[in-house]
Amino acid sequence: MQLDVFLKQVSLNHALNVLIWHAAQAGIEIADLVKQGALQGVTEKTTSTNVQGETQMQLDIRSHEVALEQFRASAVVAGVVSEETEEAIVFETVDAPFLVCMDPLDGSSNLSINGVVGSIFSILPNTGVATQGELAFLQPGQAQRAALYIMYGPATLMVLTLGQGTHVFTLDHENDSFVLTQQTVEIPAETSEFAINASNQRYWQPAVKRYIDECLQGAEGERGRDFNMRWCASMVMDVHRILARGGVFLYPSDNKQPIKAGRLRLLYEANPMSLLVAQAGGESITGLEDVLAIQPTSCHQRVPVLLGSKKEIQRLREYHQQATE
């Protein structure tokens, strides 16, 4: 089933369907750039940094420009918050029904090793950007009308939720169109796989150390089974693995940089990914709090994220609760 046919069947909101279509077109353009790699110079670093202080790749900038152009052309988007710009970008269509928060190219450090990268989009209702400016974007994740990511790997995949399940589309390069290949993904409630950056172990909080220690003890420990560890340095790829076969993705709060409560950006990383996981039967927390319930305080706010298979996330929540008693 083609994307446009699927949207007409599951969504009665024409403007939202238009927006999803334009996000898909941005993904098709970015996929073409990714395929060219060094031939297009997109794997090269620039001398500039984004608002997070991270060195930008050429493809970070190109992806931002491509997505911005598509959303402006849609005429249903009033403004955009992007990882690549410090301030929100407000379009002339200030009364359009939607706002978009985006990470145009997640995992761009993987470009130098020909690794998987992706684009992440969060779609919010426009609550009045004309009068509120950036404040209009500061909505909790549960207010999202839709969320999606596009993963550029051996195949280009779009994973989408409109609040009615999580669905996977595969790009047909011959026709430049996305085709539904998996409907209503379900994450297994239990898992024997976790993803975490183990190099930060000495900075973890006790609850996370306890959980990982139990996983590493394997069949001889309290869990009674062996676990595998994975870590891709690309949230899109780590989350996609969870959607495909279960697991947990952990980017916890730690004391490496106490000024930061976490590493992942709430509006355009944590929220959209949490909605996709929740709609597939998983959960997403910061430790004690549901990610989707957080009231944002700034457009580039960072939070810890623990998401994935429900029973494992519930165990992690219990460990955090016990650590505070």
mmCIF file of C-alpha atoms in Angstrom:
data_model
loop_
_atom_site.group_PDB
_atom_site.id
_atom_site.type_symbol
_atom_site.label_atom_id
_atom_site.label_comp_id
_atom_site.label_asym_id
_atom_site.label_seq_id
_atom_site.Cartn_x
_atom_site.Cartn_y
_atom_site.Cartn_z
ATOM 1 C CA MET A 1 0.000 0.000 0.000
ATOM 2 C CA GLN A 2 1.397 3.389 -1.018
ATOM 3 C CA LEU A 3 1.864 6.044 1.683
ATOM 4 C CA ASP A 4 -0.787 8.372 0.268
ATOM 5 C CA VAL A 5 -3.368 5.569 0.179
ATOM 6 C CA PHE A 6 -2.530 4.589 3.754
ATOM 7 C CA LEU A 7 -2.895 8.184 4.964
ATOM 8 C CA LYS A 8 -6.314 8.542 3.342
ATOM 9 C CA GLN A 9 -7.464 5.365 5.082
ATOM 10 C CA VAL A 10 -6.237 6.142 8.607
ATOM 11 C CA SER A 11 -6.352 9.940 8.806
ATOM 12 C CA LEU A 12 -9.264 12.243 8.043
ATOM 13 C CA ASN A 13 -7.036 15.308 8.508
ATOM 14 C CA HIS A 14 -6.033 16.421 5.020
ATOM 15 C CA ALA A 15 -3.543 19.001 6.286
ATOM 16 C CA LEU A 16 -1.755 16.379 8.398
ATOM 17 C CA ASN A 17 -1.601 14.025 5.413
ATOM 18 C CA VAL A 18 -0.033 16.802 3.350
ATOM 19 C CA LEU A 19 2.571 17.398 6.054
ATOM 20 C CA ILE A 20 3.488 13.691 6.273
ATOM 21 C CA TRP A 21 3.826 13.576 2.483
ATOM 22 C CA HIS A 22 6.248 16.519 2.522
ATOM 23 C CA ALA A 23 8.294 14.918 5.328
ATOM 24 C CA ALA A 24 8.513 11.802 3.167
ATOM 25 C CA GLN A 25 9.699 13.876 0.206
ATOM 26 C CA ALA A 26 12.413 15.404 2.385
ATOM 27 C CA GLY A 27 13.488 11.879 3.309
ATOM 28 C CA ILE A 28 13.668 10.835 -0.335
ATOM 29 C CA GLU A 29 15.912 13.826 -1.140
ATOM 30 C CA ILE A 30 18.152 13.226 1.881
ATOM 31 C CA ALA A 31 18.397 9.517 1.033
ATOM 32 C CA ASP A 32 19.778 10.477 -2.381
ATOM 33 C CA LEU A 33 22.397 12.713 -0.746
ATOM 34 C CA VAL A 34 23.383 9.976 1.730
ATOM 35 C CA LYS A 35 23.853 7.491 -1.131
ATOM 36 C CA GLN A 36 26.334 9.814 -2.829
ATOM 37 C CA GLY A 37 28.499 10.117 0.297
ATOM 38 C CA ALA A 38 31.934 11.585 -0.377
ATOM 39 C CA LEU A 39 31.027 12.083 -4.051
ATOM 40 C CA GLN A 40 28.751 14.912 -2.927
ATOM 41 C CA GLY A 41 31.076 16.021 -0.130
ATOM 42 C CA VAL A 42 28.379 15.356 2.472
ATOM 43 C CA THR A 43 30.677 13.334 4.741
ATOM 44 C CA GLU A 44 32.979 16.307 5.304
ATOM 45 C CA LYS A 45 33.020 18.274 8.533
ATOM 46 C CA THR A 46 32.451 22.013 8.495
ATOM 47 C CA THR A 47 34.112 24.653 10.642
ATOM 48 C CA SER A 48 30.749 25.570 12.182
ATOM 49 C CA THR A 49 28.884 24.171 15.191
ATOM 50 C CA ASN A 50 25.180 23.878 15.913
ATOM 51 C CA VAL A 51 23.365 25.285 18.943
ATOM 52 C CA GLN A 52 24.524 22.256 20.955
ATOM 53 C CA GLY A 53 28.184 23.068 20.285
ATOM 54 C CA GLU A 54 28.540 20.006 18.037
ATOM 55 C CA THR A 55 30.632 20.166 14.878
ATOM 56 C CA GLN A 56 28.351 20.089 11.857
ATOM 57 C CA MET A 57 28.778 17.807 8.869
ATOM 58 C CA GLN A 58 27.956 19.099 5.397
ATOM 59 C CA LEU A 59 24.987 16.728 5.336
ATOM 60 C CA ASP A 60 23.662 18.149 8.636
ATOM 61 C CA ILE A 61 23.292 21.512 6.926
ATOM 62 C CA ARG A 62 21.997 20.098 3.626
ATOM 63 C CA SER A 63 19.423 17.931 5.414
ATOM 64 C CA HIS A 64 18.214 20.916 7.435
ATOM 65 C CA GLU A 65 17.806 22.967 4.253
ATOM 66 C CA VAL A 66 15.989 20.177 2.403
ATOM 67 C CA ALA A 67 13.526 19.567 5.228
ATOM 68 C CA LEU A 68 12.951 23.269 5.801
ATOM 69 C CA GLU A 69 12.165 23.780 2.116
ATOM 70 C CA GLN A 70 9.644 20.931 2.120
ATOM 71 C CA PHE A 71 7.856 22.134 5.245
ATOM 72 C CA ARG A 72 7.694 25.697 3.965
ATOM 73 C CA ALA A 73 6.282 24.454 0.653
ATOM 74 C CA SER A 74 3.619 22.385 2.422
ATOM 75 C CA ALA A 75 1.728 25.552 3.494
ATOM 76 C CA VAL A 76 0.420 23.614 6.531
ATOM 77 C CA VAL A 77 3.409 24.357 8.801
ATOM 78 C CA ALA A 78 3.632 27.610 10.774
ATOM 79 C CA GLY A 79 7.166 27.130 12.086
ATOM 80 C CA VAL A 80 10.054 24.757 12.743
ATOM 81 C CA VAL A 81 12.472 24.073 15.586
ATOM 82 C CA SER A 82 15.633 22.375 14.320
ATOM 83 C CA GLU A 83 18.718 21.007 16.004
ATOM 84 C CA GLU A 84 20.744 23.033 13.529
ATOM 85 C CA THR A 85 19.441 26.495 14.481
ATOM 86 C CA GLU A 86 19.373 28.267 17.809
ATOM 87 C CA GLU A 87 16.025 29.970 17.351
ATOM 88 C CA ALA A 88 12.714 28.735 15.995
ATOM 89 C CA ILE A 89 12.006 29.509 12.351
ATOM 90 C CA VAL A 90 8.558 31.006 11.803
ATOM 91 C CA PHE A 91 7.104 30.884 8.287
ATOM 92 C CA GLU A 92 4.838 33.411 6.614
ATOM 93 C CA THR A 93 2.010 30.896 7.114
ATOM 94 C CA VAL A 94 1.835 31.707 10.838
ATOM 95 C CA ASP A 95 -1.763 30.508 11.128
ATOM 96 C CA ALA A 96 -1.098 27.114 9.551
ATOM 97 C CA PRO A 97 -2.267 24.194 11.734
ATOM 98 C CA PHE A 98 1.058 22.533 12.601
ATOM 99 C CA LEU A 99 4.505 23.054 14.063
ATOM 100 C CA VAL A 100 7.471 20.753 13.409
ATOM 101 C CA CYS A 101 10.420 19.945 15.664
ATOM 102 C CA MET A 102 13.222 18.106 13.873
ATOM 103 C CA ASP A 103 16.632 16.544 14.023
ATOM 104 C CA PRO A 104 17.368 16.655 10.289
ATOM 105 C CA LEU A 105 20.235 14.166 10.523
ATOM 106 C CA ASP A 106 20.567 12.007 13.605
ATOM 107 C CA GLY A 107 23.865 10.141 14.050
ATOM 108 C CA SER A 108 25.819 12.171 11.517
ATOM 109 C CA SER A 109 29.120 11.116 13.119
ATOM 110 C CA ASN A 110 28.431 7.729 11.505
ATOM 111 C CA LEU A 111 28.798 9.217 8.037
ATOM 112 C CA SER A 112 32.591 8.927 8.142
ATOM 113 C CA ILE A 113 32.293 5.140 8.581
ATOM 114 C CA ASN A 114 29.389 4.713 6.127
ATOM 115 C CA GLY A 115 27.064 3.961 9.035
ATOM 116 C CA VAL A 116 23.318 4.322 9.384
ATOM 117 C CA VAL A 117 21.867 7.818 9.914
ATOM 118 C CA GLY A 118 18.328 9.165 10.030
ATOM 119 C CA SER A 119 15.939 12.107 10.272
ATOM 120 C CA ILE A 120 13.497 12.585 13.166
ATOM 121 C CA PHE A 121 10.315 14.683 13.043
ATOM 122 C CA SER A 122 7.779 15.625 15.723
ATOM 123 C CA ILE A 123 4.488 17.202 14.648
ATOM 124 C CA LEU A 124 2.625 19.461 17.077
ATOM 125 C CA PRO A 125 -0.548 21.522 16.802
ATOM 126 C CA ASN A 126 0.015 25.225 16.276
ATOM 127 C CA THR A 127 -1.209 26.773 19.512
ATOM 128 C CA GLY A 128 -0.446 30.318 18.404
ATOM 129 C CA VAL A 129 3.107 30.796 17.129
ATOM 130 C CA ALA A 130 2.142 34.195 15.721
ATOM 131 C CA THR A 131 1.618 35.562 19.222
ATOM 132 C CA GLN A 132 3.717 33.209 21.359
ATOM 133 C CA GLY A 133 6.787 32.678 19.175
ATOM 134 C CA GLU A 134 9.029 29.883 20.481
ATOM 135 C CA LEU A 135 6.731 29.339 23.479
ATOM 136 C CA ALA A 136 4.224 27.731 21.116
ATOM 137 C CA PHE A 137 6.612 24.802 20.635
ATOM 138 C CA LEU A 138 6.873 24.073 24.358
ATOM 139 C CA GLN A 139 4.216 21.365 24.464
ATOM 140 C CA PRO A 140 4.512 17.984 26.208
ATOM 141 C CA GLY A 141 5.109 14.969 24.000
ATOM 142 C CA GLN A 142 1.601 13.677 24.595
ATOM 143 C CA ALA A 143 0.346 16.652 22.551
ATOM 144 C CA GLN A 144 2.048 15.379 19.396
ATOM 145 C CA ARG A 145 -0.257 14.778 16.443
ATOM 146 C CA ALA A 146 2.272 12.524 14.737
ATOM 147 C CA ALA A 147 5.900 11.426 14.907
ATOM 148 C CA LEU A 148 8.198 9.751 12.432
ATOM 149 C CA TYR A 149 11.762 8.964 11.583
ATOM 150 C CA ILE A 150 13.379 8.097 8.278
ATOM 151 C CA MET A 151 16.334 5.712 8.442
ATOM 152 C CA TYR A 152 18.953 5.726 5.691
ATOM 153 C CA GLY A 153 20.508 2.252 5.660
ATOM 154 C CA PRO A 154 20.663 -0.689 3.232
ATOM 155 C CA ALA A 155 17.002 0.246 2.655
ATOM 156 C CA THR A 156 15.423 3.619 3.363
ATOM 157 C CA LEU A 157 12.632 3.156 5.902
ATOM 158 C CA MET A 158 10.044 5.538 7.279
ATOM 159 C CA VAL A 159 8.540 4.665 10.671
ATOM 160 C CA LEU A 160 5.366 6.614 11.402
ATOM 161 C CA THR A 161 2.700 7.007 14.039
ATOM 162 C CA LEU A 162 -0.436 9.119 13.829
ATOM 163 C CA GLY A 163 -1.432 8.004 17.304
ATOM 164 C CA GLN A 164 -2.979 4.783 15.960
ATOM 165 C CA GLY A 165 -0.110 2.320 16.114
ATOM 166 C CA THR A 166 3.400 2.442 14.675
ATOM 167 C CA HIS A 167 3.911 1.499 11.036
ATOM 168 C CA VAL A 168 6.917 0.878 8.774
ATOM 169 C CA PHE A 169 7.244 1.973 5.143
ATOM 170 C CA THR A 170 10.054 1.082 2.721
ATOM 171 C CA LEU A 171 11.202 3.423 -0.031
ATOM 172 C CA ASP A 172 10.690 2.069 -3.539
ATOM 173 C CA HIS A 173 13.579 3.845 -5.272
ATOM 174 C CA GLU A 174 12.251 3.067 -8.739
ATOM 175 C CA ASN A 175 9.050 5.003 -8.094
ATOM 176 C CA ASP A 176 10.329 7.390 -5.404
ATOM 177 C CA SER A 177 7.488 6.373 -3.109
ATOM 178 C CA PHE A 178 7.107 4.811 0.329
ATOM 179 C CA VAL A 179 5.233 1.499 0.545
ATOM 180 C CA LEU A 180 3.710 0.042 3.729
ATOM 181 C CA THR A 181 5.725 -3.062 4.661
ATOM 182 C CA GLN A 182 4.789 -3.590 8.322
ATOM 183 C CA GLN A 183 1.586 -2.439 9.970
ATOM 184 C CA THR A 184 1.049 -2.061 13.731
ATOM 185 C CA VAL A 185 4.476 -2.958 15.101
ATOM 186 C CA GLU A 186 4.479 -4.599 18.532
ATOM 187 C CA ILE A 187 7.543 -4.473 20.796
ATOM 188 C CA PRO A 188 7.968 -7.653 22.886
ATOM 189 C CA ALA A 189 7.299 -6.881 26.563
ATOM 190 C CA GLU A 190 10.421 -8.794 27.634
ATOM 191 C CA THR A 191 13.881 -8.720 26.129
ATOM 192 C CA SER A 192 17.435 -9.946 26.519
ATOM 193 C CA GLU A 193 19.119 -7.033 24.775
ATOM 194 C CA PHE A 194 20.149 -3.576 25.909
ATOM 195 C CA ALA A 195 21.831 -0.586 24.299
ATOM 196 C CA ILE A 196 23.943 1.796 26.356
ATOM 197 C CA ASN A 197 27.232 3.662 26.068
ATOM 198 C CA ALA A 198 29.265 1.581 28.515
ATOM 199 C CA SER A 199 32.163 4.045 28.455
ATOM 200 C CA ASN A 200 30.113 6.240 30.804
ATOM 201 C CA GLN A 201 29.597 3.478 33.374
ATOM 202 C CA ARG A 202 31.575 5.231 36.105
ATOM 203 C CA TYR A 203 29.161 8.192 35.897
ATOM 204 C CA TRP A 204 25.873 6.267 36.049
ATOM 205 C CA GLN A 205 23.374 6.575 38.841
ATOM 206 C CA PRO A 206 22.927 3.572 41.194
ATOM 207 C CA ALA A 207 19.658 2.412 39.608
ATOM 208 C CA VAL A 208 21.221 2.119 36.163
ATOM 209 C CA LYS A 209 24.363 0.435 37.520
ATOM 210 C CA ARG A 210 22.177 -2.095 39.315
ATOM 211 C CA TYR A 211 20.192 -2.885 36.165
ATOM 212 C CA ILE A 212 23.245 -3.261 33.901
ATOM 213 C CA ASP A 213 25.138 -5.311 36.495
ATOM 214 C CA GLU A 214 22.237 -7.760 36.605
ATOM 215 C CA CYS A 215 22.189 -7.996 32.813
ATOM 216 C CA LEU A 216 25.940 -8.662 32.701
ATOM 217 C CA GLN A 217 25.677 -11.423 35.291
ATOM 218 C CA GLY A 218 23.624 -13.306 32.756
ATOM 219 C CA ALA A 219 22.306 -16.796 33.402
ATOM 220 C CA GLU A 220 24.286 -17.045 36.655
ATOM 221 C CA GLY A 221 22.698 -13.899 38.091
ATOM 222 C CA GLU A 222 19.313 -12.741 39.325
ATOM 223 C CA ARG A 223 17.843 -12.410 35.826
ATOM 224 C CA GLY A 224 18.565 -16.051 35.010
ATOM 225 C CA ARG A 225 19.365 -15.456 31.357
ATOM 226 C CA ASP A 226 22.115 -14.002 29.204
ATOM 227 C CA PHE A 227 21.832 -10.528 27.675
ATOM 228 C CA ASN A 228 23.422 -8.991 24.588
ATOM 229 C CA MET A 229 24.612 -5.373 24.389
ATOM 230 C CA ARG A 230 24.335 -3.159 21.307
ATOM 231 C CA TRP A 231 25.255 0.495 20.773
ATOM 232 C CA CYS A 232 25.168 2.302 17.417
ATOM 233 C CA ALA A 233 25.656 5.985 18.357
ATOM 234 C CA SER A 234 22.550 6.674 16.254
ATOM 235 C CA MET A 235 19.254 6.913 18.119
ATOM 236 C CA VAL A 236 17.335 6.115 14.944
ATOM 237 C CA MET A 237 19.150 2.814 14.481
ATOM 238 C CA ASP A 238 19.026 1.843 18.167
ATOM 239 C CA VAL A 239 15.291 2.560 18.393
ATOM 240 C CA HIS A 240 14.596 0.788 15.119
ATOM 241 C CA ARG A 241 16.260 -2.348 16.451
ATOM 242 C CA ILE A 242 13.925 -2.217 19.456
ATOM 243 C CA LEU A 243 10.889 -1.874 17.208
ATOM 244 C CA ALA A 244 12.133 -4.790 15.115
ATOM 245 C CA ARG A 245 13.002 -7.270 17.869
ATOM 246 C CA GLY A 246 12.636 -5.708 21.306
ATOM 247 C CA GLY A 247 15.202 -4.382 23.750
ATOM 248 C CA VAL A 248 15.936 -1.226 25.681
ATOM 249 C CA PHE A 249 17.793 1.937 24.732
ATOM 250 C CA LEU A 250 19.346 3.727 27.700
ATOM 251 C CA TYR A 251 20.778 7.235 27.678
ATOM 252 C CA PRO A 252 20.488 7.883 31.420
ATOM 253 C CA SER A 253 21.211 10.868 33.570
ATOM 254 C CA ASP A 254 24.767 10.761 34.899
ATOM 255 C CA ASN A 255 27.242 12.964 36.752
ATOM 256 C CA LYS A 256 29.714 13.329 33.877
ATOM 257 C CA GLN A 257 28.351 16.819 33.172
ATOM 258 C CA PRO A 258 26.070 17.641 36.125
ATOM 259 C CA ILE A 259 24.838 20.830 34.459
ATOM 260 C CA LYS A 260 23.004 18.653 31.916
ATOM 261 C CA ALA A 261 20.098 16.506 33.112
ATOM 262 C CA GLY A 262 20.573 14.257 30.113
ATOM 263 C CA ARG A 263 21.955 14.189 26.595
ATOM 264 C CA LEU A 264 18.990 13.819 24.258
ATOM 265 C CA ARG A 265 16.890 16.753 23.103
ATOM 266 C CA LEU A 266 13.332 16.551 24.384
ATOM 267 C CA LEU A 267 11.398 18.177 21.535
ATOM 268 C CA TYR A 268 12.973 16.535 18.509
ATOM 269 C CA GLU A 269 14.570 13.325 19.787
ATOM 270 C CA ALA A 270 13.032 12.080 23.047
ATOM 271 C CA ASN A 271 9.401 13.020 22.368
ATOM 272 C CA PRO A 272 8.953 11.652 18.839
ATOM 273 C CA MET A 273 10.856 8.454 19.600
ATOM 274 C CA SER A 274 8.918 7.961 22.829
ATOM 275 C CA LEU A 275 5.599 8.306 21.004
ATOM 276 C CA LEU A 276 6.657 5.783 18.359
ATOM 277 C CA VAL A 277 7.744 3.320 21.061
ATOM 278 C CA ALA A 278 4.599 3.869 23.159
ATOM 279 C CA GLN A 279 2.370 3.310 20.147
ATOM 280 C CA ALA A 280 4.180 -0.006 19.613
ATOM 281 C CA GLY A 281 3.486 -1.156 23.178
ATOM 282 C CA GLY A 282 6.709 0.010 24.832
ATOM 283 C CA GLU A 283 7.429 2.664 27.442
ATOM 284 C CA SER A 284 9.749 5.646 27.788
ATOM 285 C CA ILE A 285 10.890 7.294 31.021
ATOM 286 C CA THR A 286 13.605 9.594 32.322
ATOM 287 C CA GLY A 287 14.041 7.339 35.341
ATOM 288 C CA LEU A 288 10.969 8.226 37.372
ATOM 289 C CA GLU A 289 8.971 10.396 34.966
ATOM 290 C CA ASP A 290 7.220 9.517 31.713
ATOM 291 C CA VAL A 291 9.015 11.339 28.904
ATOM 292 C CA LEU A 292 5.765 12.195 27.127
ATOM 293 C CA ALA A 293 4.430 13.941 30.254
ATOM 294 C CA ILE A 294 7.331 16.417 30.602
ATOM 295 C CA GLN A 295 6.426 20.084 30.226
ATOM 296 C CA PRO A 296 9.285 21.568 28.138
ATOM 297 C CA THR A 297 11.001 24.711 29.363
ATOM 298 C CA SER A 298 13.154 25.462 26.300
ATOM 299 C CA CYS A 299 13.336 24.427 22.657
ATOM 300 C CA HIS A 300 16.689 22.644 23.004
ATOM 301 C CA GLN A 301 16.097 21.138 26.445
ATOM 302 C CA ARG A 302 17.932 17.878 27.140
ATOM 303 C CA VAL A 303 16.583 14.923 29.132
ATOM 304 C CA PRO A 304 17.649 11.387 30.083
ATOM 305 C CA VAL A 305 15.830 8.677 28.123
ATOM 306 C CA LEU A 306 15.211 5.032 28.982
ATOM 307 C CA LEU A 307 12.874 3.409 26.457
ATOM 308 C CA GLY A 308 11.898 0.066 25.005
ATOM 309 C CA SER A 309 10.293 -3.194 26.122
ATOM 310 C CA LYS A 310 7.637 -2.506 28.751
ATOM 311 C CA LYS A 311 8.652 -4.948 31.488
ATOM 312 C CA GLU A 312 12.294 -3.866 31.376
ATOM 313 C CA ILE A 313 11.402 -0.169 31.563
ATOM 314 C CA GLN A 314 9.059 -0.896 34.460
ATOM 315 C CA ARG A 315 11.932 -2.643 36.231
ATOM 316 C CA LEU A 316 14.163 0.377 35.649
ATOM 317 C CA ARG A 317 11.472 2.682 37.043
ATOM 318 C CA GLU A 318 11.224 0.506 40.159
ATOM 319 C CA TYR A 319 14.987 0.631 40.644
ATOM 320 C CA HIS A 320 14.937 4.430 40.415
ATOM 321 C CA GLN A 321 12.071 4.608 42.896
ATOM 322 C CA GLN A 322 13.878 2.330 45.337
ATOM 323 C CA ALA A 323 17.041 4.439 45.012
ATOM 324 C CA THR A 324 15.126 7.516 46.193
ATOM 325 C CA GLU A 325 13.582 5.839 49.252
#
